[in-house]
mmCIF file of C-alpha atoms and ligand atoms in Angstrom:
data_model
loop_
_atom_site.group_PDB
_atom_site.id
_atom_site.type_symbol
_atom_site.label_atom_id
_atom_site.label_comp_id
_atom_site.label_asym_id
_atom_site.label_seq_id
_atom_site.Cartn_x
_atom_site.Cartn_y
_atom_site.Cartn_z
ATOM 1 C CA MET A 1 103.583 114.008 101.602
ATOM 2 C CA LYS A 2 104.611 110.454 102.459
ATOM 3 C CA ARG A 3 106.398 109.590 105.677
ATOM 4 C CA ASN A 4 108.801 106.716 106.044
ATOM 5 C CA LEU A 5 107.920 104.527 108.994
ATOM 6 C CA LEU A 6 110.467 101.798 109.692
ATOM 7 C CA LEU A 7 108.880 98.632 111.008
ATOM 8 C CA THR A 8 111.962 96.737 109.836
ATOM 9 C CA PRO A 9 114.158 94.608 112.116
ATOM 10 C CA GLY A 10 117.020 97.026 111.692
ATOM 11 C CA PRO A 11 117.637 99.757 111.025
ATOM 12 C CA THR A 12 114.918 100.964 113.365
ATOM 13 C CA GLN A 13 113.264 104.315 114.073
ATOM 14 C CA ILE A 14 115.542 106.802 115.849
ATOM 15 C CA PRO A 15 114.120 109.136 118.554
ATOM 16 C CA ALA A 16 114.246 112.865 117.741
ATOM 17 C CA ASP A 17 116.700 113.768 120.529
ATOM 18 C CA VAL A 18 119.045 110.967 119.476
ATOM 19 C CA CYS A 19 118.875 112.307 115.900
ATOM 20 C CA ALA A 20 119.711 115.762 117.238
ATOM 21 C CA ALA A 21 122.738 114.342 119.089
ATOM 22 C CA LEU A 22 123.938 112.819 115.808
ATOM 23 C CA GLY A 23 123.960 116.320 114.319
ATOM 24 C CA ARG A 24 126.312 117.772 116.935
ATOM 25 C CA PRO A 25 129.692 119.068 115.729
ATOM 26 C CA ILE A 26 132.321 116.337 115.737
ATOM 27 C CA ILE A 27 134.756 116.241 118.643
ATOM 28 C CA HIS A 28 138.187 114.648 118.766
ATOM 29 C CA HIS A 29 138.321 111.200 120.297
ATOM 30 C CA ARG A 30 141.577 111.508 122.238
ATOM 31 C CA THR A 31 140.124 114.067 124.631
ATOM 32 C CA PRO A 32 138.768 114.047 128.186
ATOM 33 C CA GLN A 33 135.439 115.165 126.674
ATOM 34 C CA PHE A 34 135.142 112.017 124.565
ATOM 35 C CA GLN A 35 136.450 109.879 127.424
ATOM 36 C CA ASP A 36 133.392 111.021 129.374
ATOM 37 C CA ASN A 37 131.257 109.762 126.487
ATOM 38 C CA ILE A 38 133.015 106.402 126.457
ATOM 39 C CA LYS A 39 132.587 106.048 130.203
ATOM 40 C CA GLU A 40 128.884 106.929 130.024
ATOM 41 C CA ALA A 41 128.345 104.627 127.032
ATOM 42 C CA ILE A 42 130.032 101.649 128.703
ATOM 43 C CA GLU A 43 128.096 102.116 131.947
ATOM 44 C CA GLY A 44 124.823 102.379 130.025
ATOM 45 C CA LEU A 45 125.653 99.356 127.895
ATOM 46 C CA GLN A 46 126.516 97.323 130.984
ATOM 47 C CA TYR A 47 123.042 98.143 132.278
ATOM 48 C CA VAL A 48 121.371 96.938 129.063
ATOM 49 C CA PHE A 49 123.666 93.896 128.698
ATOM 50 C CA GLN A 50 122.970 93.186 132.403
ATOM 51 C CA THR A 51 126.660 92.612 133.017
ATOM 52 C CA LYS A 52 129.706 93.799 134.894
ATOM 53 C CA ASN A 53 131.953 92.379 132.150
ATOM 54 C CA GLU A 54 134.061 94.679 130.014
ATOM 55 C CA ILE A 55 132.324 95.883 126.852
ATOM 56 C CA TYR A 56 134.347 96.786 123.758
ATOM 57 C CA LEU A 57 133.208 99.259 121.105
ATOM 58 C CA LEU A 58 133.907 98.434 117.460
ATOM 59 C CA ALA A 59 133.390 100.653 114.410
ATOM 60 C CA SER A 60 131.376 98.180 112.323
ATOM 61 C CA SER A 61 127.978 96.650 111.802
ATOM 62 C CA GLY A 62 126.853 93.691 113.909
ATOM 63 C CA THR A 63 128.745 91.127 111.843
ATOM 64 C CA GLY A 64 131.988 92.830 112.890
ATOM 65 C CA ALA A 65 131.311 91.942 116.528
ATOM 66 C CA MET A 66 130.488 88.366 115.497
ATOM 67 C CA GLU A 67 133.703 88.123 113.485
ATOM 68 C CA ALA A 68 135.685 89.580 116.394
ATOM 69 C CA ALA A 69 134.327 86.853 118.665
ATOM 70 C CA VAL A 70 135.234 84.083 116.221
ATOM 71 C CA CYS A 71 138.694 85.267 115.185
ATOM 72 C CA ASN A 72 139.738 85.951 118.780
ATOM 73 C CA LEU A 73 138.474 82.711 120.299
ATOM 74 C CA LEU A 74 139.211 80.090 117.679
ATOM 75 C CA SER A 75 142.548 78.950 116.347
ATOM 76 C CA PRO A 76 142.660 76.979 113.092
ATOM 77 C CA GLY A 77 141.413 73.431 113.662
ATOM 78 C CA ASP A 78 139.540 74.291 116.858
ATOM 79 C CA LYS A 79 136.182 72.647 117.380
ATOM 80 C CA ALA A 80 133.054 74.740 117.776
ATOM 81 C CA ILE A 81 129.297 74.225 117.818
ATOM 82 C CA THR A 82 126.972 76.424 115.793
ATOM 83 C CA VAL A 83 123.191 76.457 115.698
ATOM 84 C CA GLU A 84 121.542 77.089 112.343
ATOM 85 C CA GLY A 85 117.850 77.868 112.451
ATOM 86 C CA GLY A 86 117.966 80.772 110.043
ATOM 87 C CA LYS A 87 120.187 83.182 108.136
ATOM 88 C CA PHE A 88 122.042 84.524 111.142
ATOM 89 C CA GLY A 89 122.766 81.153 112.679
ATOM 90 C CA GLU A 90 124.291 80.235 109.305
ATOM 91 C CA ARG A 91 126.563 83.246 109.656
ATOM 92 C CA TRP A 92 128.227 81.699 112.709
ATOM 93 C CA THR A 93 129.082 78.600 110.699
ATOM 94 C CA GLU A 94 130.400 80.676 107.777
ATOM 95 C CA LEU A 95 132.581 82.738 110.120
ATOM 96 C CA CYS A 96 134.016 79.647 111.830
ATOM 97 C CA LYS A 97 134.856 78.130 108.450
ATOM 98 C CA ALA A 98 136.410 81.383 107.238
ATOM 99 C CA TYR A 99 138.911 81.104 110.099
ATOM 100 C CA ASN A 100 139.581 77.406 109.440
ATOM 101 C CA ALA A 101 137.904 76.260 112.638
ATOM 102 C CA GLU A 102 135.780 73.113 112.630
ATOM 103 C CA PRO A 103 132.158 73.810 113.473
ATOM 104 C CA THR A 104 129.714 71.027 114.221
ATOM 105 C CA VAL A 105 126.420 72.394 112.963
ATOM 106 C CA ILE A 106 123.096 71.794 114.697
ATOM 107 C CA GLU A 107 120.496 72.220 112.014
ATOM 108 C CA VAL A 108 117.198 73.398 113.390
ATOM 109 C CA GLU A 109 114.007 73.630 111.369
ATOM 110 C CA TRP A 110 113.373 77.283 110.557
ATOM 111 C CA GLY A 111 110.645 78.648 112.833
ATOM 112 C CA THR A 112 111.721 76.484 115.777
ATOM 113 C CA ALA A 113 114.401 76.889 118.437
ATOM 114 C CA VAL A 114 117.307 74.627 119.281
ATOM 115 C CA ASP A 115 116.753 72.020 121.982
ATOM 116 C CA PRO A 116 119.455 72.818 124.585
ATOM 117 C CA ALA A 117 119.823 69.045 125.218
ATOM 118 C CA LYS A 118 121.284 68.743 121.703
ATOM 119 C CA ILE A 119 124.061 71.141 122.665
ATOM 120 C CA LYS A 120 124.763 69.114 125.803
ATOM 121 C CA GLU A 121 124.958 65.931 123.763
ATOM 122 C CA LEU A 122 127.549 67.435 121.407
ATOM 123 C CA LEU A 123 129.573 68.933 124.240
ATOM 124 C CA ASP A 124 129.628 65.551 125.978
ATOM 125 C CA GLN A 125 130.850 63.953 122.747
ATOM 126 C CA ALA A 126 133.541 66.585 122.133
ATOM 127 C CA PRO A 127 134.650 68.097 125.470
ATOM 128 C CA GLU A 128 137.518 69.875 123.676
ATOM 129 C CA THR A 129 134.971 72.188 121.977
ATOM 130 C CA LYS A 130 136.222 75.760 122.331
ATOM 131 C CA ALA A 131 133.000 77.681 121.815
ATOM 132 C CA VAL A 132 129.263 77.405 121.270
ATOM 133 C CA PHE A 133 127.707 80.019 118.976
ATOM 134 C CA VAL A 134 123.976 80.747 119.198
ATOM 135 C CA THR A 135 121.513 83.482 118.279
ATOM 136 C CA LEU A 136 119.315 85.252 120.828
ATOM 137 C CA ASN A 137 116.737 86.446 118.309
ATOM 138 C CA GLU A 138 116.909 84.809 114.879
ATOM 139 C CA THR A 139 115.816 87.770 112.774
ATOM 140 C CA SER A 140 115.075 85.732 109.648
ATOM 141 C CA THR A 141 112.411 83.646 111.419
ATOM 142 C CA GLY A 142 111.262 85.595 114.495
ATOM 143 C CA VAL A 143 112.427 82.893 116.903
ATOM 144 C CA VAL A 144 113.943 83.497 120.330
ATOM 145 C CA SER A 145 116.346 80.924 121.824
ATOM 146 C CA ASP A 146 116.369 79.744 125.419
ATOM 147 C CA ILE A 147 119.760 81.247 126.211
ATOM 148 C CA GLU A 148 119.329 80.708 129.956
ATOM 149 C CA ALA A 149 119.001 76.942 129.480
ATOM 150 C CA ILE A 150 121.883 76.827 126.996
ATOM 151 C CA ALA A 151 124.121 78.839 129.334
ATOM 152 C CA LYS A 152 123.390 76.446 132.184
ATOM 153 C CA ILE A 153 124.805 73.615 130.091
ATOM 154 C CA VAL A 154 127.810 75.424 128.606
ATOM 155 C CA LYS A 155 128.816 76.884 131.997
ATOM 156 C CA GLU A 156 129.607 73.363 133.224
ATOM 157 C CA THR A 157 132.175 72.852 130.452
ATOM 158 C CA SER A 158 135.391 74.552 129.320
ATOM 159 C CA ALA A 159 133.589 75.919 126.233
ATOM 160 C CA VAL A 160 132.730 79.580 125.884
ATOM 161 C CA LEU A 161 129.138 80.594 125.099
ATOM 162 C CA VAL A 162 128.825 83.314 122.456
ATOM 163 C CA VAL A 163 125.439 84.896 121.774
ATOM 164 C CA ASP A 164 124.521 86.925 118.712
ATOM 165 C CA ALA A 165 122.212 89.476 120.304
ATOM 166 C CA VAL A 166 122.491 91.887 117.387
ATOM 167 C CA SER A 167 118.735 92.199 117.012
ATOM 168 C CA GLY A 168 117.657 90.935 120.417
ATOM 169 C CA LEU A 169 119.462 93.040 122.970
ATOM 170 C CA GLY A 170 117.336 95.606 124.790
ATOM 171 C CA VAL A 171 114.214 94.071 123.247
ATOM 172 C CA VAL A 172 114.080 90.569 124.740
ATOM 173 C CA ASP A 173 115.692 89.498 127.991
ATOM 174 C CA CYS A 174 119.393 88.646 128.023
ATOM 175 C CA GLN A 175 120.786 88.356 131.545
ATOM 176 C CA THR A 176 124.448 88.093 130.664
ATOM 177 C CA ASP A 177 125.875 87.668 134.170
ATOM 178 C CA LYS A 178 123.007 85.897 135.890
ATOM 179 C CA TRP A 179 122.727 83.295 133.144
ATOM 180 C CA GLY A 180 126.495 83.146 132.543
ATOM 181 C CA VAL A 181 126.904 84.205 128.906
ATOM 182 C CA ASP A 182 130.577 84.711 128.022
ATOM 183 C CA ILE A 183 130.353 86.907 124.939
ATOM 184 C CA VAL A 184 127.321 88.911 123.870
ATOM 185 C CA CYS A 185 127.501 90.661 120.484
ATOM 186 C CA SER A 186 125.228 93.540 119.558
ATOM 187 C CA ALA A 187 125.035 96.626 117.361
ATOM 188 C CA SER A 188 123.689 100.138 117.230
ATOM 189 C CA HIS A 189 120.921 99.978 114.639
ATOM 190 C CA LYS A 190 118.308 97.688 116.221
ATOM 191 C CA GLY A 191 117.165 97.900 119.837
ATOM 192 C CA PHE A 192 119.584 100.741 120.532
ATOM 193 C CA MET A 193 117.755 103.076 118.111
ATOM 194 C CA LEU A 194 120.810 104.480 116.312
ATOM 195 C CA PRO A 195 122.167 104.382 112.768
ATOM 196 C CA PRO A 196 124.355 101.414 111.794
ATOM 197 C CA GLY A 197 128.105 101.742 112.305
ATOM 198 C CA LEU A 198 128.779 100.800 115.903
ATOM 199 C CA ALA A 199 129.028 97.297 117.342
ATOM 200 C CA PHE A 200 129.744 96.178 120.873
ATOM 201 C CA LEU A 201 130.539 92.972 122.664
ATOM 202 C CA SER A 202 130.861 91.984 126.303
ATOM 203 C CA VAL A 203 133.601 89.548 127.252
ATOM 204 C CA SER A 204 133.784 87.405 130.414
ATOM 205 C CA ASP A 205 137.040 86.459 132.164
ATOM 206 C CA LYS A 206 136.555 82.868 130.993
ATOM 207 C CA ALA A 207 136.310 84.047 127.376
ATOM 208 C CA TYR A 208 139.268 86.371 127.739
ATOM 209 C CA LYS A 209 141.514 83.498 128.842
ATOM 210 C CA VAL A 210 140.631 81.651 125.621
ATOM 211 C CA ILE A 211 141.274 84.829 123.615
ATOM 212 C CA GLU A 212 144.743 85.154 125.146
ATOM 213 C CA ALA A 213 145.575 81.544 124.399
ATOM 214 C CA SER A 214 144.405 81.676 120.772
ATOM 215 C CA THR A 215 147.075 81.527 118.072
ATOM 216 C CA ASN A 216 144.864 82.902 115.323
ATOM 217 C CA ALA A 217 146.101 85.889 113.303
ATOM 218 C CA ARG A 218 144.084 89.070 113.905
ATOM 219 C CA TYR A 219 144.627 92.815 113.784
ATOM 220 C CA TYR A 220 141.705 95.247 113.561
ATOM 221 C CA TRP A 221 139.453 92.918 115.549
ATOM 222 C CA ASP A 222 142.144 91.998 118.089
ATOM 223 C CA LEU A 223 140.294 92.131 121.405
ATOM 224 C CA ARG A 224 143.594 92.207 123.297
ATOM 225 C CA LYS A 225 143.987 95.717 121.856
ATOM 226 C CA SER A 226 140.416 96.523 122.898
ATOM 227 C CA LYS A 227 141.081 95.360 126.453
ATOM 228 C CA LYS A 228 144.168 97.526 126.745
ATOM 229 C CA ALA A 229 142.296 100.562 125.417
ATOM 230 C CA PHE A 230 139.325 99.819 127.682
ATOM 231 C CA ALA A 231 141.579 100.119 130.746
ATOM 232 C CA ALA A 232 142.487 103.640 129.577
ATOM 233 C CA THR A 233 138.864 104.581 128.713
ATOM 234 C CA ASP A 234 139.900 104.653 125.087
ATOM 235 C CA THR A 235 139.446 102.689 121.851
ATOM 236 C CA PRO A 236 142.317 101.159 119.843
ATOM 237 C CA PHE A 237 141.369 102.911 116.575
ATOM 238 C CA THR A 238 139.273 105.923 115.595
ATOM 239 C CA PRO A 239 135.822 105.129 116.982
ATOM 240 C CA ALA A 240 132.455 105.940 115.394
ATOM 241 C CA ILE A 241 132.525 109.171 117.414
ATOM 242 C CA GLY A 242 129.140 110.573 116.391
ATOM 243 C CA ILE A 243 127.317 107.328 117.104
ATOM 244 C CA VAL A 244 129.017 106.915 120.491
ATOM 245 C CA VAL A 245 127.861 110.441 121.438
ATOM 246 C CA ALA A 246 124.305 109.641 120.315
ATOM 247 C CA LEU A 247 124.445 106.267 122.073
ATOM 248 C CA CYS A 248 124.729 108.129 125.376
ATOM 249 C CA GLU A 249 121.399 109.827 124.599
ATOM 250 C CA SER A 250 119.760 106.564 123.624
ATOM 251 C CA LEU A 251 121.032 104.799 126.748
ATOM 252 C CA LYS A 252 119.497 107.510 128.955
ATOM 253 C CA LYS A 253 116.104 106.279 127.721
ATOM 254 C CA PHE A 254 116.866 102.704 128.785
ATOM 255 C CA LYS A 255 117.753 103.950 132.262
ATOM 256 C CA ALA A 256 114.760 106.307 132.481
ATOM 257 C CA GLU A 257 112.216 103.647 131.455
ATOM 258 C CA GLY A 258 113.923 100.711 133.127
ATOM 259 C CA ILE A 259 114.905 97.618 131.165
ATOM 260 C CA ASP A 260 112.062 95.500 132.559
ATOM 261 C CA ASN A 261 109.436 98.054 131.535
ATOM 262 C CA LEU A 262 110.942 98.341 128.077
ATOM 263 C CA LEU A 263 110.917 94.602 127.571
ATOM 264 C CA ALA A 264 107.318 94.391 128.805
ATOM 265 C CA ASN A 265 106.280 97.138 126.402
ATOM 266 C CA TYR A 266 107.890 95.362 123.439
ATOM 267 C CA GLY A 267 106.013 92.252 124.566
ATOM 268 C CA ARG A 268 102.722 94.135 124.336
ATOM 269 C CA LEU A 269 103.520 95.502 120.864
ATOM 270 C CA ALA A 270 104.427 91.980 119.740
ATOM 271 C CA GLU A 271 101.238 90.526 121.199
ATOM 272 C CA GLY A 272 99.137 93.135 119.409
ATOM 273 C CA THR A 273 100.873 92.383 116.107
ATOM 274 C CA ARG A 274 100.379 88.638 116.530
ATOM 275 C CA ALA A 275 96.693 89.134 117.372
ATOM 276 C CA ALA A 276 96.260 91.243 114.234
ATOM 277 C CA ALA A 277 97.871 88.606 112.005
ATOM 278 C CA ARG A 278 95.703 85.836 113.433
ATOM 279 C CA ALA A 279 92.535 87.941 113.057
ATOM 280 C CA LEU A 280 93.435 88.423 109.404
ATOM 281 C CA GLY A 281 93.487 84.654 109.018
ATOM 282 C CA LEU A 282 97.263 84.547 108.594
ATOM 283 C CA SER A 283 99.533 82.179 110.457
ATOM 284 C CA LEU A 284 102.676 83.022 112.349
ATOM 285 C CA PHE A 285 105.878 81.508 111.036
ATOM 286 C CA ALA A 286 107.551 80.873 114.410
ATOM 287 C CA LYS A 287 106.192 78.190 116.707
ATOM 288 C CA ASP A 288 104.337 79.460 119.785
ATOM 289 C CA ASP A 289 106.881 78.136 122.300
ATOM 290 C CA CYS A 290 109.757 80.161 120.834
ATOM 291 C CA ILE A 291 108.042 83.156 119.254
ATOM 292 C CA SER A 292 110.022 86.358 119.637
ATOM 293 C CA ASN A 293 108.935 89.790 120.807
ATOM 294 C CA VAL A 294 111.504 91.438 118.510
ATOM 295 C CA LEU A 295 109.626 90.885 115.287
ATOM 296 C CA THR A 296 106.655 88.937 113.965
ATOM 297 C CA ALA A 297 107.177 86.737 110.918
ATOM 298 C CA ILE A 298 103.845 86.213 109.176
ATOM 299 C CA SER A 299 103.302 83.452 106.604
ATOM 300 C CA LEU A 300 101.519 84.663 103.501
ATOM 301 C CA PRO A 301 98.832 82.829 101.521
ATOM 302 C CA GLU A 302 100.271 81.220 98.358
ATOM 303 C CA ASP A 303 98.470 83.603 96.032
ATOM 304 C CA VAL A 304 99.865 86.728 97.734
ATOM 305 C CA ASP A 305 103.185 87.867 96.301
ATOM 306 C CA GLY A 306 105.298 88.771 99.352
ATOM 307 C CA GLY A 307 107.752 90.841 97.301
ATOM 308 C CA LYS A 308 104.931 92.954 95.873
ATOM 309 C CA LEU A 309 103.366 93.343 99.309
ATOM 310 C CA VAL A 310 106.567 94.717 100.845
ATOM 311 C CA LYS A 311 107.273 96.962 97.850
ATOM 312 C CA THR A 312 103.740 98.429 97.783
ATOM 313 C CA MET A 313 103.694 99.085 101.525
ATOM 314 C CA ARG A 314 107.043 100.867 101.263
ATOM 315 C CA ASP A 315 106.891 102.670 97.918
ATOM 316 C CA THR A 316 103.198 103.534 97.795
ATOM 317 C CA TYR A 317 102.381 104.022 101.474
ATOM 318 C CA GLY A 318 105.718 104.772 103.163
ATOM 319 C CA ILE A 319 105.664 101.846 105.617
ATOM 320 C CA SER A 320 108.757 99.641 105.560
ATOM 321 C CA VAL A 321 108.468 96.028 106.679
ATOM 322 C CA ALA A 322 110.873 93.237 105.747
ATOM 323 C CA GLY A 323 110.317 90.335 103.380
ATOM 324 C CA GLY A 324 111.571 86.785 103.780
ATOM 325 C CA GLN A 325 115.199 85.741 103.480
ATOM 326 C CA GLY A 326 116.680 82.650 101.846
ATOM 327 C CA HIS A 327 114.019 80.083 100.912
ATOM 328 C CA LEU A 328 111.383 82.250 102.636
ATOM 329 C CA LYS A 329 111.766 85.022 100.065
ATOM 330 C CA GLY A 330 108.307 86.123 98.922
ATOM 331 C CA LYS A 331 106.627 83.759 101.413
ATOM 332 C CA ILE A 332 106.631 85.707 104.665
ATOM 333 C CA ILE A 333 106.736 89.281 105.833
ATOM 334 C CA ARG A 334 108.472 90.400 108.988
ATOM 335 C CA ILE A 335 107.067 93.257 111.037
ATOM 336 C CA SER A 336 109.426 94.540 113.686
ATOM 337 C CA HIS A 337 108.238 96.038 116.959
ATOM 338 C CA MET A 338 111.558 97.295 118.269
ATOM 339 C CA GLY A 339 113.195 100.686 118.391
ATOM 340 C CA CYS A 340 111.409 103.975 118.809
ATOM 341 C CA ILE A 341 107.888 102.823 118.004
ATOM 342 C CA ASP A 342 104.630 102.673 119.905
ATOM 343 C CA GLU A 343 101.241 101.055 119.580
ATOM 344 C CA TYR A 344 100.027 103.707 117.128
ATOM 345 C CA ASP A 345 102.912 102.889 114.799
ATOM 346 C CA ILE A 346 101.904 99.224 114.958
ATOM 347 C CA LEU A 347 98.263 100.126 114.249
ATOM 348 C CA THR A 348 99.404 102.208 111.274
ATOM 349 C CA GLY A 349 101.485 99.284 110.011
ATOM 350 C CA ILE A 350 98.612 96.833 110.410
ATOM 351 C CA SER A 351 96.135 99.103 108.661
ATOM 352 C CA CYS A 352 98.594 99.530 105.785
ATOM 353 C CA LEU A 353 99.064 95.761 105.642
ATOM 354 C CA GLU A 354 95.288 95.360 105.436
ATOM 355 C CA LYS A 355 94.947 97.913 102.658
ATOM 356 C CA THR A 356 97.737 96.313 100.633
ATOM 357 C CA LEU A 357 96.479 92.749 101.175
ATOM 358 C CA LYS A 358 93.047 93.875 99.902
ATOM 359 C CA GLU A 359 94.643 95.369 96.805
ATOM 360 C CA LEU A 360 96.471 92.103 96.181
ATOM 361 C CA GLY A 361 93.168 90.210 96.256
ATOM 362 C CA TYR A 362 93.344 88.545 99.679
ATOM 363 C CA LYS A 363 89.848 88.067 101.139
ATOM 364 C CA PHE A 364 89.126 89.222 104.699
ATOM 365 C CA GLU A 365 86.989 91.776 106.512
ATOM 366 C CA LEU A 366 88.724 95.129 106.457
ATOM 367 C CA GLY A 367 89.579 96.375 109.960
ATOM 368 C CA VAL A 368 89.700 93.051 111.797
ATOM 369 C CA GLY A 369 93.484 93.163 112.190
ATOM 370 C CA VAL A 370 93.511 96.690 113.570
ATOM 371 C CA ALA A 371 90.631 95.857 115.942
ATOM 372 C CA ALA A 372 92.437 92.784 117.282
ATOM 373 C CA ALA A 373 95.593 94.785 117.958
ATOM 374 C CA GLN A 374 93.538 97.574 119.582
ATOM 375 C CA LYS A 375 91.964 95.030 121.914
ATOM 376 C CA VAL A 376 95.405 93.921 123.106
ATOM 377 C CA PHE A 377 96.624 97.495 123.522
ATOM 378 C CA ASN A 378 93.497 98.581 125.407
ATOM 379 C CA ALA A 379 93.277 95.556 127.682
HETATM 380 N N1 LIG B 401 122.640 88.827 113.632
HETATM 381 C C1 LIG B 401 121.343 89.123 113.644
HETATM 382 C C2 LIG B 401 120.440 88.343 114.558
HETATM 383 C C3 LIG B 401 120.858 90.142 112.835
HETATM 384 O O1 LIG B 401 119.568 90.457 112.851
HETATM 385 C C4 LIG B 401 121.752 90.841 111.991
HETATM 386 C C5 LIG B 401 121.271 91.937 111.088
HETATM 387 N N2 LIG B 401 120.035 91.804 110.561
HETATM 388 C C6 LIG B 401 123.089 90.470 112.018
HETATM 389 C C7 LIG B 401 123.510 89.471 112.861
HETATM 390 C C8 LIG B 401 124.090 91.113 111.126
HETATM 391 O O2 LIG B 401 124.247 92.417 111.461
HETATM 392 P P1 LIG B 401 124.803 93.504 110.447
HETATM 393 O O3 LIG B 401 123.946 93.468 109.233
HETATM 394 O O4 LIG B 401 124.651 94.724 111.273
HETATM 395 O O5 LIG B 401 126.194 93.158 110.161
#
């Protein structure tokens, strides 16, 4: 019998007790019982977001939180800055355009991170800029941005800093309050180890003032409604009840392990994966100075068909990894090391990668990838 191991950058593996919580009978959301869940979820999220800001729960995937940020902050014609170094950076630009705002796009070579000085330059040129939209972990390339440095710059201006931490939160560091990030968007199905369907975003006082002043039309994503509900430990519409209940279970694990330990452990899994790729003679897509611990994007030799590699690993051996997106389709694979996985899952993934690469005719010594990862894990 085949198992299905998810080494994909979302959805991720869900722990057994979180799965069990998802199977509990549904409760009504306008009850003191569910209010306890909301309270627990918000407190736990504040711990992971490293913030005292209010956090709003939305029934949607991660893009819903991103759209909520855009449509609440920007009025038509407003200036914004977006950073495009991959698929998800592009999404910020698309969202801004959808709401008739005017984004200035910083195009970054895929596999590299934005130079914060470029953001400063644009903010100096256009001090009326309402918001700067960046990505913590660019999932299409495996690059992590220097949010701390970017926040330092944006903090000195009237612009609001919005971070897409959909895949990064709880996996790589994001010190919302200490660094001064105004809005952090995330979702249930990545680092939080839950099914998709729940998104969340934290909102600073500075951001909320811009939200109140915005003239843009909005309804379901209206964060003024979320704020009002938040004050009453409620949500404006029917929440994703089952996922909120399970979120409380997942958040207990963050507290029990401690965020710093969790991040360090993901770092080790990432290091082992990178060592395995290098030992196999493969290069890493992201540059060393911005390589992410969320996932490893591995460039494939020209004669290896990336689509076939991913399909064989999944359909023949039950190990799901992700292929490339956009112009990287077929050219890279992306192995995620987030969610409920450990070093043995990574070793399984690497050994499956080796087996499949051999079948596809790539020449290397069988076992070298697994051995390299083992060395990191046993150091
Ligand atoms: N941003 C990033 C960095 C992501 O990885 C994803 C999902 N892969 C999204 C946004 C979009 O999230 P969703 O598919 O949940 O809407």
